[in-house]
Tab-separated table of C-alpha atoms in Angstrom:
chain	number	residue	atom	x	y	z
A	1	UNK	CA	142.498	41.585	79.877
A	2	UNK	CA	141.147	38.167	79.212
A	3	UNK	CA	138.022	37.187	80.958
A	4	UNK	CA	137.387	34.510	83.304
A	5	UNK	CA	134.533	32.245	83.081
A	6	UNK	CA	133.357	32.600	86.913
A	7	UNK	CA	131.131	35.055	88.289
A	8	UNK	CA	132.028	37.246	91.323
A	9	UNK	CA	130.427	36.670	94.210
A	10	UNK	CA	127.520	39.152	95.201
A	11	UNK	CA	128.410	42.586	97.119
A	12	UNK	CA	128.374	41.381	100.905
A	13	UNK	CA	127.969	37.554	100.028
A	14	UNK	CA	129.147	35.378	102.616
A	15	UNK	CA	131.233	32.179	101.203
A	16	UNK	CA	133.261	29.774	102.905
A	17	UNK	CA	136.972	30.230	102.790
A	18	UNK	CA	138.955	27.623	99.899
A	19	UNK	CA	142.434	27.218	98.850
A	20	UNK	CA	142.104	28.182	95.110
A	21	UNK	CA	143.425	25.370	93.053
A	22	UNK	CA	146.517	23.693	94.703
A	23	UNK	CA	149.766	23.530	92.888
A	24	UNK	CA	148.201	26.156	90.259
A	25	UNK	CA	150.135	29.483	90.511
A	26	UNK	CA	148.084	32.697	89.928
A	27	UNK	CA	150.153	32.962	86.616
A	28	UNK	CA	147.742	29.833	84.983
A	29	UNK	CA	144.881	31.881	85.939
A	30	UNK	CA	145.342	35.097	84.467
A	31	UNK	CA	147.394	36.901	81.503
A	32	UNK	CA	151.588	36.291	82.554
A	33	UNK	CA	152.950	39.610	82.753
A	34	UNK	CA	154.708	40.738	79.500
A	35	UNK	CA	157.650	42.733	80.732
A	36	UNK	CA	160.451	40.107	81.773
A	37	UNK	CA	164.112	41.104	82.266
A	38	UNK	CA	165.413	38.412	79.664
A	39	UNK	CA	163.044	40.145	77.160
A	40	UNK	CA	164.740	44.081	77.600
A	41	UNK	CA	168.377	42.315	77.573
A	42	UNK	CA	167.129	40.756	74.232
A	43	UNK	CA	165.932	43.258	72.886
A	44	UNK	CA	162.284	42.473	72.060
A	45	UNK	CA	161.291	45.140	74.680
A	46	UNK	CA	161.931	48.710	75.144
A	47	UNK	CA	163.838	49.902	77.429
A	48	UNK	CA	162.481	53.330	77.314
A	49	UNK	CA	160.706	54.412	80.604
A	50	UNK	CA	157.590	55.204	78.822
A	51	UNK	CA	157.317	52.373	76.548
A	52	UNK	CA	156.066	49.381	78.682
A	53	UNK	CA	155.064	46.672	76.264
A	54	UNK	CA	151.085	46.758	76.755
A	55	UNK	CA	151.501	47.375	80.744
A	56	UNK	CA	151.203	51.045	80.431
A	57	UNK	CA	152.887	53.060	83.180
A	58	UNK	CA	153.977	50.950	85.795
A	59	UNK	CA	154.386	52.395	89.741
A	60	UNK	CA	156.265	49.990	91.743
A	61	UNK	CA	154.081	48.635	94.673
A	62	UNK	CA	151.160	49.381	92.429
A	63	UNK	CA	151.319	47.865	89.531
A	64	UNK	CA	149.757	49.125	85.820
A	65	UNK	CA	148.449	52.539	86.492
A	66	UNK	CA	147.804	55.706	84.748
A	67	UNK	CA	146.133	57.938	87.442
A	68	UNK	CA	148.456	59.581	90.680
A	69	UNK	CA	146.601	58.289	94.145
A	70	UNK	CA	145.505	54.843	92.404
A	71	UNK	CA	146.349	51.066	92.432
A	72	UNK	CA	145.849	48.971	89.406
A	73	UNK	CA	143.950	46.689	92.118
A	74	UNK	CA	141.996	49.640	94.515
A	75	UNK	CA	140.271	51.972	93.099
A	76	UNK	CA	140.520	54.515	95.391
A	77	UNK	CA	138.778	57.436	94.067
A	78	UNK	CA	135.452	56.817	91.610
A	79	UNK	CA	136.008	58.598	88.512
A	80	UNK	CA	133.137	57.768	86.537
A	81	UNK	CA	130.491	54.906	86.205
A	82	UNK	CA	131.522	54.115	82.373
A	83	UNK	CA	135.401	53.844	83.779
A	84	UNK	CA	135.793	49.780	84.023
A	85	UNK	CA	138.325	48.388	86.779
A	86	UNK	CA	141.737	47.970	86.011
A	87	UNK	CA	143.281	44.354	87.203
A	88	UNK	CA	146.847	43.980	87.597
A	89	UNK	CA	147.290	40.469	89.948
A	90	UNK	CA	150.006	39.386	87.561
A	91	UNK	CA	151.887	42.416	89.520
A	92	UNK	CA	150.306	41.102	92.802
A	93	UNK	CA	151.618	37.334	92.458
A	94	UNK	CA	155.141	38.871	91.031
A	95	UNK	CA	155.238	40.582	94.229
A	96	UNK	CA	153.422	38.123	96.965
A	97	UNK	CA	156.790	35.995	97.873
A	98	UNK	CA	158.688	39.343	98.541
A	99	UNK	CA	155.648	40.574	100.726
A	100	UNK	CA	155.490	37.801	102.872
A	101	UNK	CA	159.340	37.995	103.914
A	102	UNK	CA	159.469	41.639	104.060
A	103	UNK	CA	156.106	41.868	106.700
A	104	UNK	CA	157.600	42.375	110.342
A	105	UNK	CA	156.413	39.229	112.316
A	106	UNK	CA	157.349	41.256	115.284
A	107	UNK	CA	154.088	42.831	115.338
A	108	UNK	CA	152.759	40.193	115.737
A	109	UNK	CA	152.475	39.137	119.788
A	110	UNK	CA	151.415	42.503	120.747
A	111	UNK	CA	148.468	41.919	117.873
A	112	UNK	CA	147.970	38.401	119.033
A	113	UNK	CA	147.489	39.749	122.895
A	114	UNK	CA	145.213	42.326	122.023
A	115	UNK	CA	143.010	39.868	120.246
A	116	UNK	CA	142.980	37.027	122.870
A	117	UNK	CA	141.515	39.839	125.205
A	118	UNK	CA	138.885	40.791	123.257
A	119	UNK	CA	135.586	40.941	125.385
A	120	UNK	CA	132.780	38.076	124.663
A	121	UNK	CA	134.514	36.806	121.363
A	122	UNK	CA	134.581	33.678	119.840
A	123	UNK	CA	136.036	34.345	117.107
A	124	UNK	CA	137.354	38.034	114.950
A	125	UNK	CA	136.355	39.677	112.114
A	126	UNK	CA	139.029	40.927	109.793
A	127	UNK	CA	138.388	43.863	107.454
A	128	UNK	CA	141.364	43.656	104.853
A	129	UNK	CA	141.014	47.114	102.772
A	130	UNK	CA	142.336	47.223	99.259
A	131	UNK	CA	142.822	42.929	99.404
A	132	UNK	CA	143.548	42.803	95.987
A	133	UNK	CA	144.266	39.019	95.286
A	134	UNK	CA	144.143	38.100	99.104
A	135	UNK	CA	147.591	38.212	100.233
A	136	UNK	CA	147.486	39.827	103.455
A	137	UNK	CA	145.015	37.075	104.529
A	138	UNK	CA	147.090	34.399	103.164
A	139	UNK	CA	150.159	35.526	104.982
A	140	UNK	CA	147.950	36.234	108.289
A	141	UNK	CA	145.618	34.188	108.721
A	142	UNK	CA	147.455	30.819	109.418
A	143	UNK	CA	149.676	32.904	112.278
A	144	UNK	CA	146.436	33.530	113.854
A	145	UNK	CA	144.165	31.062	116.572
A	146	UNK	CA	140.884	31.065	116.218
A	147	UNK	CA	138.274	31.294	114.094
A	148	UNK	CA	138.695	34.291	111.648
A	149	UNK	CA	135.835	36.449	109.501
A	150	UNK	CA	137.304	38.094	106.779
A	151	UNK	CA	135.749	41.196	105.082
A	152	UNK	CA	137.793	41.774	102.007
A	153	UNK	CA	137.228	45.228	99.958
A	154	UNK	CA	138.528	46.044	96.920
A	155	UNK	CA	136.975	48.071	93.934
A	156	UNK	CA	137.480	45.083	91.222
A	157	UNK	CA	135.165	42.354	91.372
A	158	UNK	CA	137.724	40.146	89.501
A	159	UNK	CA	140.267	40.571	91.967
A	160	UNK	CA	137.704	40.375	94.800
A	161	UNK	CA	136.690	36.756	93.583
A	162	UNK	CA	139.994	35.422	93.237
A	163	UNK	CA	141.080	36.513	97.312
A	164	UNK	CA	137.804	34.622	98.306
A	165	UNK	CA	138.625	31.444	96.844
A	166	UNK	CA	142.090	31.560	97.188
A	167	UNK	CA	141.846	32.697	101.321
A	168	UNK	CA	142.970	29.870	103.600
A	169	UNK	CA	140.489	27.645	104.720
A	170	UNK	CA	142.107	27.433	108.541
A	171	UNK	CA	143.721	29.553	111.683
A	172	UNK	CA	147.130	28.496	113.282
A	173	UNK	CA	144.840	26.665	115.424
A	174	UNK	CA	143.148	24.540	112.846
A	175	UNK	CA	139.666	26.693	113.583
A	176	UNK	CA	137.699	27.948	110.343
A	177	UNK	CA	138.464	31.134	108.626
A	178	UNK	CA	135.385	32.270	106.331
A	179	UNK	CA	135.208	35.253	103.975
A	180	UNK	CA	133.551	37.507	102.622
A	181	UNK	CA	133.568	40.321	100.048
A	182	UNK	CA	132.664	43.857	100.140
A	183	UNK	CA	133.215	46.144	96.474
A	184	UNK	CA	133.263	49.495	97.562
A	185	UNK	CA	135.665	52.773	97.642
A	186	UNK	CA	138.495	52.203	100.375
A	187	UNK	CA	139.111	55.926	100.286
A	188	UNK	CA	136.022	57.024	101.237
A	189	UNK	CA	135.967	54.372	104.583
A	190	UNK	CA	132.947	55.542	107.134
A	191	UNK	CA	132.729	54.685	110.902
A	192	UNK	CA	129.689	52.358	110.304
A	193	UNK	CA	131.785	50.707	108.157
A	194	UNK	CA	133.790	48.943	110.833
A	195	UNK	CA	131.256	47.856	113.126
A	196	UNK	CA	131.966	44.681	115.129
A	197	UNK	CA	135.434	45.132	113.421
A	198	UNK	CA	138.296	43.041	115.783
A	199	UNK	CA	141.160	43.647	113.246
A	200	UNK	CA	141.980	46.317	110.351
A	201	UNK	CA	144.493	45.358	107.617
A	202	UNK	CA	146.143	46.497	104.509
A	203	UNK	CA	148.846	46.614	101.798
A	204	UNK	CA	150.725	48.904	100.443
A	205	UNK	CA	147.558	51.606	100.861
A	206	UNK	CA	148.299	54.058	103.145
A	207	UNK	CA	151.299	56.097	100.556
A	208	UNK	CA	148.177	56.271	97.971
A	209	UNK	CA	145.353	58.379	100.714
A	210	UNK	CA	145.582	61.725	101.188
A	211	UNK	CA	145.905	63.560	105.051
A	212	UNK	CA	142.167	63.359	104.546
A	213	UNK	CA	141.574	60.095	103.781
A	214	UNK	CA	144.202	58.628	106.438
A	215	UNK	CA	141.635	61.053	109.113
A	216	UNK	CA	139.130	59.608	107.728
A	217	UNK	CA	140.104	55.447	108.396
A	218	UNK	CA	142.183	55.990	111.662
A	219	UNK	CA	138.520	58.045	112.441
A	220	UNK	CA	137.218	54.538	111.718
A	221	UNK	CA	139.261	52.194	113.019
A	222	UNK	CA	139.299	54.476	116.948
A	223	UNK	CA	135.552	54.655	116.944
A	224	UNK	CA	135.202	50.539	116.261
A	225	UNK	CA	137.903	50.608	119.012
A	226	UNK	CA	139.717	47.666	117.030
A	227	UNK	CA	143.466	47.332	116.259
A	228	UNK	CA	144.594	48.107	112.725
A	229	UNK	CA	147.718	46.430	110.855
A	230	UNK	CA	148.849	48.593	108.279
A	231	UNK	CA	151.711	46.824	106.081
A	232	UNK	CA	154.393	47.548	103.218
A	233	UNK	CA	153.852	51.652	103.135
A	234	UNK	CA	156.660	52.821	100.930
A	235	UNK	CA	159.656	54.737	103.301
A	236	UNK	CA	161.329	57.170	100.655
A	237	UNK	CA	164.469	55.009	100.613
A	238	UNK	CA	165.600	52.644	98.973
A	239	UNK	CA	169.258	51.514	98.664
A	240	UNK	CA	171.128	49.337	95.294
A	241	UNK	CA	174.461	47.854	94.969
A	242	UNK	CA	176.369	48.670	93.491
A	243	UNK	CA	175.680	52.070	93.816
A	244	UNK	CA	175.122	54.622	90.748
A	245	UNK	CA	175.631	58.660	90.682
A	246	UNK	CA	171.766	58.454	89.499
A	247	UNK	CA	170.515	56.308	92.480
A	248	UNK	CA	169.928	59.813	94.440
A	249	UNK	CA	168.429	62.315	91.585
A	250	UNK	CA	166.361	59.036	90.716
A	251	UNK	CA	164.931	58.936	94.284
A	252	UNK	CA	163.697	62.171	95.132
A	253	UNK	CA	162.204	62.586	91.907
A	254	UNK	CA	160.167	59.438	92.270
A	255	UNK	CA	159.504	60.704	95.629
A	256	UNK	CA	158.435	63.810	94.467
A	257	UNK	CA	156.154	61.755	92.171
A	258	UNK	CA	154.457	59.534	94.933
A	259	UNK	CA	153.624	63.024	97.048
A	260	UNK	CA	151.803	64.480	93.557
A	261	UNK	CA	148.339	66.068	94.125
A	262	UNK	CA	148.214	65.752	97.832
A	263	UNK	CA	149.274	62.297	98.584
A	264	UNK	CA	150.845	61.265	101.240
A	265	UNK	CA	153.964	59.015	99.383
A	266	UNK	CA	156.728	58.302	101.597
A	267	UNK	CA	155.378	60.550	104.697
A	268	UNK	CA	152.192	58.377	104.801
A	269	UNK	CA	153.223	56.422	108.258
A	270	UNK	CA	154.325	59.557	109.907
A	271	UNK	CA	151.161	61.040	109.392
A	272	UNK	CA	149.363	57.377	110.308
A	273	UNK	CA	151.295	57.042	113.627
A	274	UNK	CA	150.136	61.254	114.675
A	275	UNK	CA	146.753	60.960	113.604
A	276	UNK	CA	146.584	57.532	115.683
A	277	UNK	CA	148.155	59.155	118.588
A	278	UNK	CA	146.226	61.894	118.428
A	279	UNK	CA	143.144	59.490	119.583
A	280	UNK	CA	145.036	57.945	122.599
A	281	UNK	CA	145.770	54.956	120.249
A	282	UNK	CA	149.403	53.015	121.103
A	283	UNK	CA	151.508	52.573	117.425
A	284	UNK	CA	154.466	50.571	116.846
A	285	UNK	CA	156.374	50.810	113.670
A	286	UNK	CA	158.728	48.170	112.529
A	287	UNK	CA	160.715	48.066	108.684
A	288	UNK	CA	159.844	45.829	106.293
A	289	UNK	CA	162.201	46.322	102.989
A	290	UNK	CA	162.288	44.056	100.128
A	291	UNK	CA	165.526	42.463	99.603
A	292	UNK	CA	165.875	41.531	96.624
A	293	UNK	CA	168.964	39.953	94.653
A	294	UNK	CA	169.443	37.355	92.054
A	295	UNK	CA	166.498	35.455	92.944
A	296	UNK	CA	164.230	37.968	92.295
A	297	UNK	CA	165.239	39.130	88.821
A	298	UNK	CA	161.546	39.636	87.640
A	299	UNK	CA	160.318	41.652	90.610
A	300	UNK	CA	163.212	43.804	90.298
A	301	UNK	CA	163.170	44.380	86.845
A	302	UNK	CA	159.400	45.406	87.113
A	303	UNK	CA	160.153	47.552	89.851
A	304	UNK	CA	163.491	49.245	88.188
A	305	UNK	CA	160.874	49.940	85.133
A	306	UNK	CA	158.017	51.290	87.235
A	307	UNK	CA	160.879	52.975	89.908
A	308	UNK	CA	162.244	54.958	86.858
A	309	UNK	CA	159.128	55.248	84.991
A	310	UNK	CA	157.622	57.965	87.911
A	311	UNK	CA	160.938	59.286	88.332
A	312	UNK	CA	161.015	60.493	84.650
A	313	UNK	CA	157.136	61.452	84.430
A	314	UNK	CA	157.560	63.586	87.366
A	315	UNK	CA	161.047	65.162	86.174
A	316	UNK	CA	161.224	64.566	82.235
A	317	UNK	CA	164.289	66.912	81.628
A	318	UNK	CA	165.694	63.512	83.375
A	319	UNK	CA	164.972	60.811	80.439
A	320	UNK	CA	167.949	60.896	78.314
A	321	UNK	CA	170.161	59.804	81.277
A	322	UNK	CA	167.522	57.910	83.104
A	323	UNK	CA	166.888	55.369	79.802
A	324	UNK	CA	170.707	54.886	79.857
A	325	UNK	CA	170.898	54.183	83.568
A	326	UNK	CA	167.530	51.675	82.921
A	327	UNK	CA	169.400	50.131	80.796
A	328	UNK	CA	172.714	49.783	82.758
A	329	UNK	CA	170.717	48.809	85.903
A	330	UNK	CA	168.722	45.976	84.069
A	331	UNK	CA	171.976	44.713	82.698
A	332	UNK	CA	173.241	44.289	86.020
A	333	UNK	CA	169.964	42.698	86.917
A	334	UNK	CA	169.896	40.081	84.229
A	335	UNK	CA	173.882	39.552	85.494
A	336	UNK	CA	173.012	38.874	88.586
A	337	UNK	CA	174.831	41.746	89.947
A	338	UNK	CA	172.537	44.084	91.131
A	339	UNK	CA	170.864	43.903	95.084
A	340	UNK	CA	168.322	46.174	96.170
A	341	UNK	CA	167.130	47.280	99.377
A	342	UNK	CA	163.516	48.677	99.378
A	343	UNK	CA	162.524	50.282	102.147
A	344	UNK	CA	158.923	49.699	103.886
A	345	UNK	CA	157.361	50.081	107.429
A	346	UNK	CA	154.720	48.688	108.775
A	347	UNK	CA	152.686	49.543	111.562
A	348	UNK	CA	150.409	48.287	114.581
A	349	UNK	CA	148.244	50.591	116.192
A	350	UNK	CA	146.516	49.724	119.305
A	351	UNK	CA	143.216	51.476	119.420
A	352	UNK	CA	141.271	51.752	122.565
A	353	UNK	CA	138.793	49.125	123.276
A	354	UNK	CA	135.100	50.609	122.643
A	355	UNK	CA	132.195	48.932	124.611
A	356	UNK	CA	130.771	45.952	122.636
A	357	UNK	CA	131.980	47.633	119.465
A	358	UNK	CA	135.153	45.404	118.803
């Protein structure tokens, strides 16, 4: 991974909110990613599942990653101090635009009511878990009034300084947002934590915990008494046209793959919505798939790569067929042919106020 040249901001530093450079994509900032659908079709990369061109293995809505229960951009679980972070925000930008259509606006205005009641506030503090490049504030942040605070944790300092700078400077509203960033294991979230909290968010995190660790940040989230938005939490499903005899075996073994050593995979918002329940909190769940067709040939080629990739590492008996039907489904791809339909939910969950906590 190339370095940059700029320092990451101190643990807990407090910096005002910028744009990141305007009319710069993420791409000019950091390594492009190397696997591209024109390059499999020509033949300059692999189509085997476990051959991924420099990216190592690749789980779709993760990223490069090499350990079950991890995201190239959170690392969830410390494994060792000499163990340096992994950055993947080429997957992150690859993925943003799909993100930001596929998140269910209609959570929104129940969100938006709880917030304008909030007791003695001037203004809320966001704590966006697992940030990665700053996305979720991105895409929230401007459908918001008021002025914003937004704590941003992540495990890779990298990735940590690029959300600050690139977080919106301003609210729906025109008020300030304002940032800041906290390094630290997301997995491991205490009560004390959240203190003063007015909003919870994150990305694609909750299929990566464990029963334990989802405890442990509803635990959180009902003791600060604030309202958590949990997006993009993979659903088990996922639908392509036109349809292939593998789409099925393909599915449950990647399924199979996401629920390795106690994670929670595709049953993470079921288990989200009990545990909130469970403390009197209110939930609403509403889908958010990707949709993604011709004009999303390099998402969808990453994520057929990664998709299949899991599938085979968690049933190899499967490769011989699966590397034909990679290569079948990324011809389509390159064709233009091929639509899928990934399925995602994301959820609101309405805490209880606490007293001056939130």
């Amino acid at each position: 991974m190339r370095k940059t040249a700029t320092t990451p901001p101190a643990t807990g530093q407090r910096i005002p909110a910028q744009p990141g450079p305007r009319g710069v994509p993420l791409g000019m900032l950091v390594p492009p990613a190397q696997t591209a659908v024109e390059d499999v079709m020509a033949g300059t990369v692999s189509a085997d599942t476990g051959e991924q061109a420099g990216h190592g293995a690749v789980i779709p809505g993760a990223g490069p990653a090499t350990r079950p229960g991890e995201r190239a951009t959170v690392r969830l679980r410390d494994v060792g101090p000499d163990d340096p972070p992994r950055y993947a925000p080429e997957w992150l930008e690859l993925r943003e635009g799909a993100d930001a259509v596929a998140r269910a606006p209609e959570l929104l205005d129940p969100l938006r009511i709880r917030l304008a009641n909030l007791p003695g506030k001037s203004g809320v503090v966001i704590h966006d878990l697992g940030c990665g490049t700053g996305s979720m504030g991105r895409w929230l942040a401007p459908r918001l009034d008021g002025a914003q605070h937004w704590i941003l944790h992540d495990r890779d300092p990298y990735l940590l300084h690029f959300a600050a700078v690139a977080s919106p400077r301003a609210a729906a509203d025109g008020s300030r947002v304002t940032v800041e960033t906290r390094r630290g294991d997301v997995a491991r979230l205490t009560p004390d934590a959240l203190v003063g909290a007015s909003l919870v968010t994150a990305s694609a995190l909750l299929d990566v915990l464990t029963r334990e660790e989802v405890d442990a940040l509803v635990t959180a989230c009902v003791g600060a008494g604030c309202p958590a938005l949990l997006t993009l939490s993979v659903a088990g499903r996922v639908e392509l046209t036109p349809a292939h005899p593998m789409d099925a075996e393909i599915a449950d073994a990647f399924n199979a793959h996401q629920r390795r050593d106690g994670l929670l995979g595709p049953d993470a918002v079921t288990v989200t919505c009990e545990a909130f329940a469970a403390h009197g909190a209110t939930v609403r769940v509403h889908p958010s798939a990707w949709r993604l067709g011709p004009d999303d040939l390099a998402l969808t080629a990453e994520w057929l790569r990664g998709w299949v990739g899991a599938a085979v590492e968690e049933r190899p008996e499967l490769k011989e067929r699966a590397d034909r039907y990679l290569r079948d489904r990324l011809a389509a791809c390159a064709a233009g042919e091929l639509t899928v339909l990934v399925h995602h939910s994301d959820l609101l969950a309405l805490a209880r106020p606490t007293g001056g906590t939130s």
